[in-house]
Coordinates of C-alpha atoms in Angstrom, one line a residue:
M1 CA 31.9 18.6 16.7
T2 CA 35.0 19.2 14.7
F3 CA 33.4 21.2 11.9
D4 CA 30.8 23.9 11.3
L5 CA 27.6 21.9 11.1
H6 CA 25.4 24.7 9.6
R7 CA 28.0 25.4 6.9
D8 CA 28.5 21.6 6.1
L9 CA 24.7 21.1 5.8
E10 CA 24.2 24.1 3.6
E11 CA 27.0 23.2 1.3
R12 CA 25.8 19.6 0.9
F13 CA 22.2 20.4 0.5
L14 CA 22.6 23.1 -2.1
R15 CA 24.9 20.8 -4.1
Y16 CA 22.6 17.8 -3.8
V17 CA 19.4 19.6 -4.9
Q18 CA 21.0 20.7 -8.1
V19 CA 21.3 17.0 -9.2
D20 CA 18.2 16.0 -11.1
T21 CA 16.9 12.8 -9.6
E22 CA 13.3 12.5 -10.6
S23 CA 11.9 8.9 -10.5
D24 CA 9.6 7.6 -13.2
A25 CA 6.6 5.4 -12.4
D26 CA 6.2 4.3 -16.0
S27 CA 9.8 2.9 -16.1
T28 CA 10.5 -0.8 -15.3
S29 CA 14.2 -0.4 -14.9
V30 CA 16.1 -0.3 -11.5
P31 CA 16.5 2.5 -10.7
S32 CA 13.6 3.9 -12.7
T33 CA 15.8 6.7 -14.0
E34 CA 19.6 6.6 -14.6
R35 CA 19.9 10.2 -13.3
Q36 CA 19.4 8.9 -9.7
L37 CA 22.7 7.1 -10.0
D38 CA 24.4 10.5 -10.5
L39 CA 23.7 11.4 -6.9
L40 CA 24.2 7.9 -5.6
R41 CA 27.7 7.8 -7.1
M42 CA 28.5 11.2 -5.7
L43 CA 27.5 10.0 -2.2
E44 CA 29.5 6.8 -2.7
V45 CA 32.7 8.8 -3.3
E46 CA 32.0 11.2 -0.4
L47 CA 31.5 8.3 2.0
Q48 CA 34.7 6.7 0.9
Q49 CA 36.5 10.0 1.4
L50 CA 35.0 10.4 4.9
G51 CA 36.4 7.0 5.9
A52 CA 33.2 4.9 6.0
E53 CA 33.6 1.2 5.7
D54 CA 31.8 -1.4 3.5
V55 CA 30.7 1.3 1.1
Q56 CA 28.7 -0.5 -1.6
L57 CA 26.4 0.7 -4.4
T58 CA 24.4 -2.4 -5.1
D59 CA 23.1 -3.6 -8.4
Y60 CA 19.6 -2.5 -7.3
A61 CA 20.9 1.1 -6.9
T62 CA 20.9 1.3 -3.1
L63 CA 24.0 2.7 -1.4
L64 CA 25.1 1.1 1.8
A65 CA 27.9 1.9 4.2
T66 CA 29.1 1.2 7.8
I67 CA 30.3 3.4 10.6
P68 CA 32.1 1.1 13.1
A69 CA 31.2 1.2 16.8
T70 CA 33.3 3.2 19.2
A71 CA 35.1 1.5 22.0
G72 CA 32.2 2.2 24.4
G73 CA 29.4 1.2 22.0
G74 CA 30.4 -2.3 21.0
E75 CA 27.5 -3.9 22.8
A76 CA 24.8 -1.7 21.3
P77 CA 22.6 -3.1 18.6
T78 CA 23.3 -2.0 15.0
I79 CA 21.0 0.8 13.9
A80 CA 20.6 2.3 10.4
F81 CA 19.8 5.8 9.2
M82 CA 18.1 6.1 5.7
A83 CA 17.1 8.7 3.1
H84 CA 16.0 8.5 -0.5
V85 CA 17.7 10.2 -3.3
D86 CA 14.8 10.5 -5.8
T87 CA 12.4 13.4 -6.1
T88 CA 8.8 13.3 -7.2
E89 CA 7.8 13.5 -10.9
A90 CA 4.7 15.6 -9.9
F91 CA 6.6 18.8 -10.5
P92 CA 9.8 19.7 -12.5
G93 CA 13.0 18.8 -10.7
L94 CA 15.5 19.6 -13.5
G95 CA 17.5 22.9 -13.2
V96 CA 16.9 23.6 -9.5
K97 CA 18.4 26.9 -8.6
P98 CA 18.3 27.1 -4.8
R99 CA 18.1 30.4 -3.0
V100 CA 19.1 31.0 0.6
H101 CA 17.1 33.7 2.4
R102 CA 19.7 34.5 5.0
S103 CA 18.4 35.4 8.5
W104 CA 14.9 35.6 7.1
D105 CA 13.1 38.7 8.4
G106 CA 9.5 37.5 8.1
T107 CA 8.6 39.3 4.9
P108 CA 6.9 37.3 2.1
I109 CA 9.3 35.5 -0.1
T110 CA 9.0 36.0 -3.8
F111 CA 10.4 33.9 -6.7
P112 CA 12.4 35.3 -9.7
K113 CA 11.0 32.6 -12.1
D114 CA 7.4 33.2 -11.1
E115 CA 6.4 36.6 -9.9
A116 CA 2.9 35.5 -9.0
L117 CA 4.3 33.0 -6.5
V118 CA 4.5 34.1 -2.9
L119 CA 5.6 32.1 0.2
S120 CA 4.3 33.7 3.4
S121 CA 3.4 32.6 6.9
E122 CA -0.3 33.0 5.9
R123 CA 0.3 30.3 3.2
S124 CA 2.6 28.2 5.3
P125 CA 1.9 28.8 9.0
D126 CA 5.1 26.9 10.3
L127 CA 7.1 29.6 8.5
K128 CA 6.2 32.2 11.2
T129 CA 8.4 30.3 13.7
K130 CA 11.5 30.5 11.5
I131 CA 12.2 34.2 11.6
G132 CA 16.0 34.7 11.9
Q133 CA 16.7 31.4 10.3
D134 CA 18.3 30.7 6.9
V135 CA 15.3 29.6 4.7
V136 CA 16.1 27.8 1.5
T137 CA 13.7 27.8 -1.5
A138 CA 13.9 27.1 -5.2
S139 CA 13.4 29.9 -7.8
G140 CA 9.8 29.3 -8.7
D141 CA 9.9 27.1 -11.8
T142 CA 11.0 23.8 -10.0
L143 CA 10.6 22.1 -6.8
L144 CA 13.4 22.4 -4.3
G145 CA 14.0 18.7 -3.7
A146 CA 14.1 18.9 0.1
D147 CA 12.0 15.7 -0.1
D148 CA 14.3 14.0 0.5
K149 CA 17.6 15.7 -0.1
A150 CA 17.3 17.4 3.2
G151 CA 17.3 13.8 4.6
V152 CA 20.3 12.9 2.5
A153 CA 22.3 16.0 3.7
I154 CA 21.3 15.2 7.3
V155 CA 22.5 11.6 7.1
M156 CA 25.8 12.7 5.4
S157 CA 26.5 15.4 8.0
M158 CA 25.7 13.0 10.8
A159 CA 28.1 10.5 9.2
R160 CA 30.9 13.0 9.0
S161 CA 30.4 13.8 12.7
L162 CA 30.6 10.2 13.7
L163 CA 33.5 9.3 11.4
E164 CA 35.5 12.3 12.7
K165 CA 35.0 10.9 16.2
S166 CA 33.4 14.0 17.6
G167 CA 33.0 12.4 21.0
T168 CA 29.6 10.6 20.5
E169 CA 29.8 7.1 21.8
H170 CA 27.7 4.8 19.5
G171 CA 27.3 1.3 18.3
R172 CA 27.7 0.1 14.8
V173 CA 25.7 2.4 12.4
R174 CA 24.6 1.5 8.9
L175 CA 23.8 4.2 6.3
C176 CA 21.4 3.5 3.5
F177 CA 20.3 5.7 0.5
T178 CA 17.5 4.3 -1.7
P179 CA 16.1 5.2 -5.1
D180 CA 12.5 5.3 -6.3
E181 CA 10.9 5.9 -2.9
E182 CA 8.5 8.4 -4.5
I183 CA 7.0 5.7 -6.7
G184 CA 6.8 3.2 -3.9
R185 CA 9.8 1.0 -5.0
G186 CA 12.5 2.2 -2.6
V187 CA 13.0 -1.0 -0.7
D188 CA 11.7 -3.5 -3.3
H189 CA 15.0 -5.2 -3.4
L190 CA 16.6 -4.3 -0.1
T191 CA 16.6 -7.2 2.3
P192 CA 17.0 -7.1 6.1
G193 CA 20.2 -9.1 5.6
D194 CA 21.6 -6.4 3.2
L195 CA 20.7 -3.6 5.5
D196 CA 22.1 -5.6 8.4
A197 CA 20.6 -3.5 11.2
R198 CA 18.2 -4.4 14.1
W199 CA 16.4 -1.0 13.9
A200 CA 16.3 1.8 11.4
Y201 CA 15.2 5.4 11.0
T202 CA 14.1 7.2 7.8
L203 CA 14.9 10.9 7.6
D204 CA 11.8 11.8 5.5
G205 CA 9.6 13.8 7.9
G206 CA 8.4 17.4 8.2
N207 CA 8.5 20.0 10.9
T208 CA 11.0 20.0 13.8
G209 CA 10.2 17.4 16.5
E210 CA 8.0 15.2 14.3
I211 CA 8.3 11.5 14.8
S212 CA 6.1 9.1 12.9
S213 CA 5.4 5.5 13.9
E214 CA 2.3 5.2 11.7
T215 CA 1.8 5.6 8.0
F216 CA -1.2 5.0 5.7
S217 CA -1.9 1.6 4.5
A218 CA -2.0 1.7 0.7
N219 CA -3.6 0.0 -2.3
M220 CA -3.8 0.9 -6.0
A221 CA -6.8 0.4 -8.2
V222 CA -6.9 0.3 -12.0
V223 CA -10.3 0.4 -13.6
T224 CA -10.4 -0.4 -17.3
F225 CA -13.2 0.2 -19.7
R226 CA -13.4 -1.6 -23.1
G227 CA -15.9 0.1 -25.4
V228 CA -17.2 -0.7 -28.9
S229 CA -15.5 1.5 -31.4
V230 CA -17.5 2.6 -34.4
H231 CA -17.2 5.4 -37.0
P232 CA -19.0 8.3 -35.4
G233 CA -20.9 8.9 -38.6
T234 CA -22.6 5.5 -38.4
A235 CA -22.5 5.0 -34.6
Y236 CA -26.3 5.3 -33.9
H237 CA -27.2 2.7 -31.3
D238 CA -23.9 1.0 -31.9
L239 CA -21.0 2.9 -30.4
V240 CA -20.1 2.3 -26.7
N241 CA -17.7 5.0 -25.8
A242 CA -15.1 3.9 -23.2
C243 CA -14.3 7.5 -22.3
T244 CA -17.9 8.2 -21.5
L245 CA -18.1 5.2 -19.3
A246 CA -15.0 6.2 -17.5
A247 CA -16.4 9.7 -16.9
K248 CA -19.6 8.3 -15.6
F249 CA -17.7 5.9 -13.3
H250 CA -15.8 8.7 -11.6
A251 CA -18.8 11.0 -11.4
A252 CA -20.7 8.3 -9.6
L253 CA -18.2 8.3 -6.7
P254 CA -19.0 10.5 -3.7
E255 CA -17.9 14.0 -4.7
H256 CA -17.4 15.5 -1.3
A257 CA -16.1 12.5 0.7
R258 CA -13.3 10.1 0.4
T259 CA -11.1 12.4 -1.6
P260 CA -7.8 14.0 -0.6
E261 CA -9.2 17.5 -0.7
T262 CA -12.0 16.6 1.7
T263 CA -10.2 14.5 4.2
K264 CA -7.6 15.1 7.0
D265 CA -6.1 13.7 10.1
R266 CA -6.9 9.9 10.3
E267 CA -9.4 10.0 7.4
G268 CA -8.6 7.9 4.4
F269 CA -9.4 8.6 0.7
I270 CA -9.9 7.4 -2.9
H271 CA -7.7 9.5 -5.2
L272 CA -8.0 9.5 -9.0
Y273 CA -4.4 10.4 -10.0
E274 CA -4.3 9.4 -13.7
M275 CA -6.7 8.9 -16.6
A276 CA -6.1 8.0 -20.2
G277 CA -7.9 6.5 -23.1
N278 CA -10.0 6.8 -26.3
A279 CA -13.5 5.6 -27.4
A280 CA -12.3 2.0 -27.7
E281 CA -10.5 1.7 -24.3
A282 CA -10.0 3.9 -21.3
E283 CA -8.3 3.5 -17.9
L284 CA -8.6 5.2 -14.5
R285 CA -5.9 4.8 -11.9
Y286 CA -6.7 5.4 -8.2
I287 CA -4.7 5.3 -5.0
L288 CA -6.5 4.1 -1.9
R289 CA -5.3 5.2 1.5
D290 CA -6.3 4.7 5.1
F291 CA -4.7 4.1 8.5
D292 CA -7.1 1.2 9.1
N293 CA -6.9 -1.9 6.9
D294 CA -10.6 -2.7 7.1
R295 CA -11.5 0.8 6.0
L296 CA -8.9 0.5 3.2
A297 CA -10.7 -2.6 2.1
E298 CA -14.0 -0.7 2.1
H299 CA -12.5 1.9 -0.3
G300 CA -11.7 -0.9 -2.7
K301 CA -15.2 -2.4 -2.4
V302 CA -16.7 0.9 -3.4
L303 CA -14.8 0.8 -6.7
S304 CA -15.4 -2.9 -7.3
L305 CA -19.1 -2.7 -6.6
L306 CA -19.5 0.3 -8.9
A307 CA -17.6 -1.5 -11.7
E308 CA -19.9 -4.5 -11.3
T309 CA -23.0 -2.3 -11.3
M310 CA -21.9 -0.4 -14.5
Q311 CA -21.0 -3.7 -16.2
A312 CA -24.5 -4.9 -15.6
A313 CA -25.9 -1.7 -17.1
H314 CA -23.7 -1.8 -20.1
P315 CA -23.4 -5.5 -21.2
R316 CA -21.7 -4.7 -24.5
A317 CA -18.8 -3.0 -22.7
G318 CA -16.1 -4.6 -20.6
I319 CA -15.5 -3.0 -17.2
R320 CA -12.9 -4.3 -14.8
C321 CA -11.5 -3.2 -11.4
D322 CA -8.1 -4.6 -10.3
I323 CA -6.7 -3.8 -6.9
K324 CA -3.1 -4.2 -5.9
A325 CA -1.6 -4.0 -2.4
Q326 CA 1.2 -1.4 -2.0
Y327 CA 2.2 -1.1 1.6
R328 CA 0.7 -1.3 5.1
N329 CA 0.6 1.0 8.2
M330 CA 3.9 0.3 9.9
G331 CA 2.2 1.0 13.3
Q332 CA 0.7 -2.5 13.3
W333 CA 4.3 -3.8 13.7
L334 CA 5.9 -1.0 15.6
Q335 CA 3.3 -1.1 18.4
E336 CA 4.7 -4.5 19.3
D337 CA 8.0 -2.8 20.5
M338 CA 8.1 0.9 20.7
T339 CA 11.7 1.0 21.8
P340 CA 13.1 2.8 18.7
V341 CA 10.3 5.4 19.0
E342 CA 10.9 6.0 22.7
I343 CA 14.6 6.4 22.1
A344 CA 13.9 9.0 19.4
R345 CA 11.5 10.9 21.6
Q346 CA 14.1 11.0 24.4
A347 CA 16.8 12.2 21.9
M348 CA 14.5 15.0 20.8
R349 CA 14.0 16.1 24.4
D350 CA 17.7 16.0 25.0
T351 CA 18.2 18.2 22.0
G352 CA 15.7 20.7 23.4
L353 CA 12.7 19.7 21.2
E354 CA 9.2 18.5 22.2
P355 CA 8.5 15.4 20.3
V356 CA 5.3 15.5 18.2
D357 CA 3.8 12.1 17.2
E358 CA 2.6 12.7 13.6
P359 CA 1.0 9.9 11.7
I360 CA 2.1 10.2 8.0
R361 CA -0.7 10.7 5.5
G362 CA 1.5 8.8 3.0
G363 CA 4.2 6.2 3.1
T364 CA 7.9 5.9 3.6
D365 CA 10.6 3.3 2.8
G366 CA 10.1 2.5 6.5
S367 CA 6.6 1.3 5.9
R368 CA 7.7 -1.7 3.9
L369 CA 11.0 -2.2 5.7
T370 CA 9.0 -2.5 9.0
E371 CA 6.8 -5.1 7.3
K372 CA 9.9 -6.9 6.3
G373 CA 11.1 -7.1 9.9
V374 CA 13.2 -4.0 10.5
P375 CA 11.1 -1.6 12.6
T376 CA 11.7 1.9 11.0
P377 CA 10.0 5.0 12.4
N378 CA 10.4 8.3 10.5
L379 CA 12.1 11.4 11.8
F380 CA 11.8 15.1 10.9
T381 CA 14.1 16.9 8.4
G382 CA 12.4 20.3 8.5
M383 CA 11.0 20.2 4.9
H384 CA 7.7 21.9 4.2
D385 CA 5.3 22.3 1.2
V386 CA 7.0 19.5 -0.6
H387 CA 6.2 18.4 -4.2
G388 CA 5.7 21.9 -5.5
P389 CA 7.4 25.3 -6.2
L390 CA 6.8 26.6 -2.6
E391 CA 8.9 23.8 -1.0
W392 CA 11.3 25.1 1.7
V393 CA 13.5 24.1 4.6
T394 CA 15.8 25.9 7.0
I395 CA 19.4 25.1 7.7
Q396 CA 18.8 25.4 11.4
D397 CA 16.1 22.8 11.4
M398 CA 18.3 20.4 9.5
A399 CA 21.0 20.9 12.1
L400 CA 18.5 20.0 14.8
S401 CA 17.8 16.8 13.0
V402 CA 21.5 15.9 12.8
R403 CA 21.8 16.5 16.5
T404 CA 18.8 14.4 17.2
C405 CA 20.3 11.5 15.1
L406 CA 23.6 11.8 17.0
R407 CA 21.8 11.6 20.3
I408 CA 19.8 8.6 19.1
A409 CA 23.0 6.8 18.2
E410 CA 24.4 7.6 21.7
L411 CA 21.2 6.5 23.5
W412 CA 21.3 3.1 22.0
T413 CA 24.5 2.4 23.8
E414 CA 22.6 3.0 27.1
A415 CA 19.4 1.0 26.2

């Protein structure tokens, strides 16, 4: 490698996380927020400066580029490496002030913007294996944005290494940076033809060595309640309060089962993530998740049956449950050909890591891209405790991810 990888990763990552790129689920524009274009345009310029070919920021806010094959890799299939630029709207992402805890000594990490906040190995067990590494956190009042700017920095440092001809033989490599992954729209407009790769890898995973060939299957449910609005002073035997109906509906669901806080591993859930309304009309929004499509359908039936039961008990009200498909477990397609997964596993072993197969209790851009016909497993970035103020990553783990990606590109020339 012709440059200091750790220094390059750190410089990129610290710069990228300071660009506010929150997505917005309530927006109908593409991208959902203009601020995502700030980072996409920055990356566009950097790729051009590195010498990438076919650099294109599409009208659907996806940045694409090509790294040509080396002389010895011309027969290898085209592969793509992907990351998303947006961060979640679940916690503030504006004004990120990253802090590097150099050669971390194992003592609890505190935050200047929130003195009550403490990151320790008791709170985050994986942290105990990172003593001596450079741990990066935010300052306590924002998330860090490692999800997925760690992935963005990894792909960019990998691209620099390949473009500076560091000795890695590889086939044609495509780079792809998407918006709006956090709100499930990252590849809404990306076609396999635009990506122009036989296989792809998302850099959107957690601890070192993790590789994911399975995700949740996902639906969304919207339950609406239409009441009868009457002045409360004259409402006797007349008012039908939509908010009360919504509260009764959610209270009727199993309290200690099928919720995120009571499920783990391969268990699915029903999650109420948003509620709004007044006496006249109220709405509950749920996400439904499971690794098995039949069990996912059962979660929907629970809500639909409860809506029907409550409608029968309250004939003057209007109660409706609408369920919309979001994405499906990419494992149902990847299991037909596990070659990209096997190559990633071998690359990790060659890098000195033991691969860990970790089904994702969530989704990635790869979920829907796999469904569209481009098998796309997910690789580790080193990010931990994402979507909150305790989010952290180490520069050393990100470097291991870059080396894994470089080895993947090399192994495809031998496949």
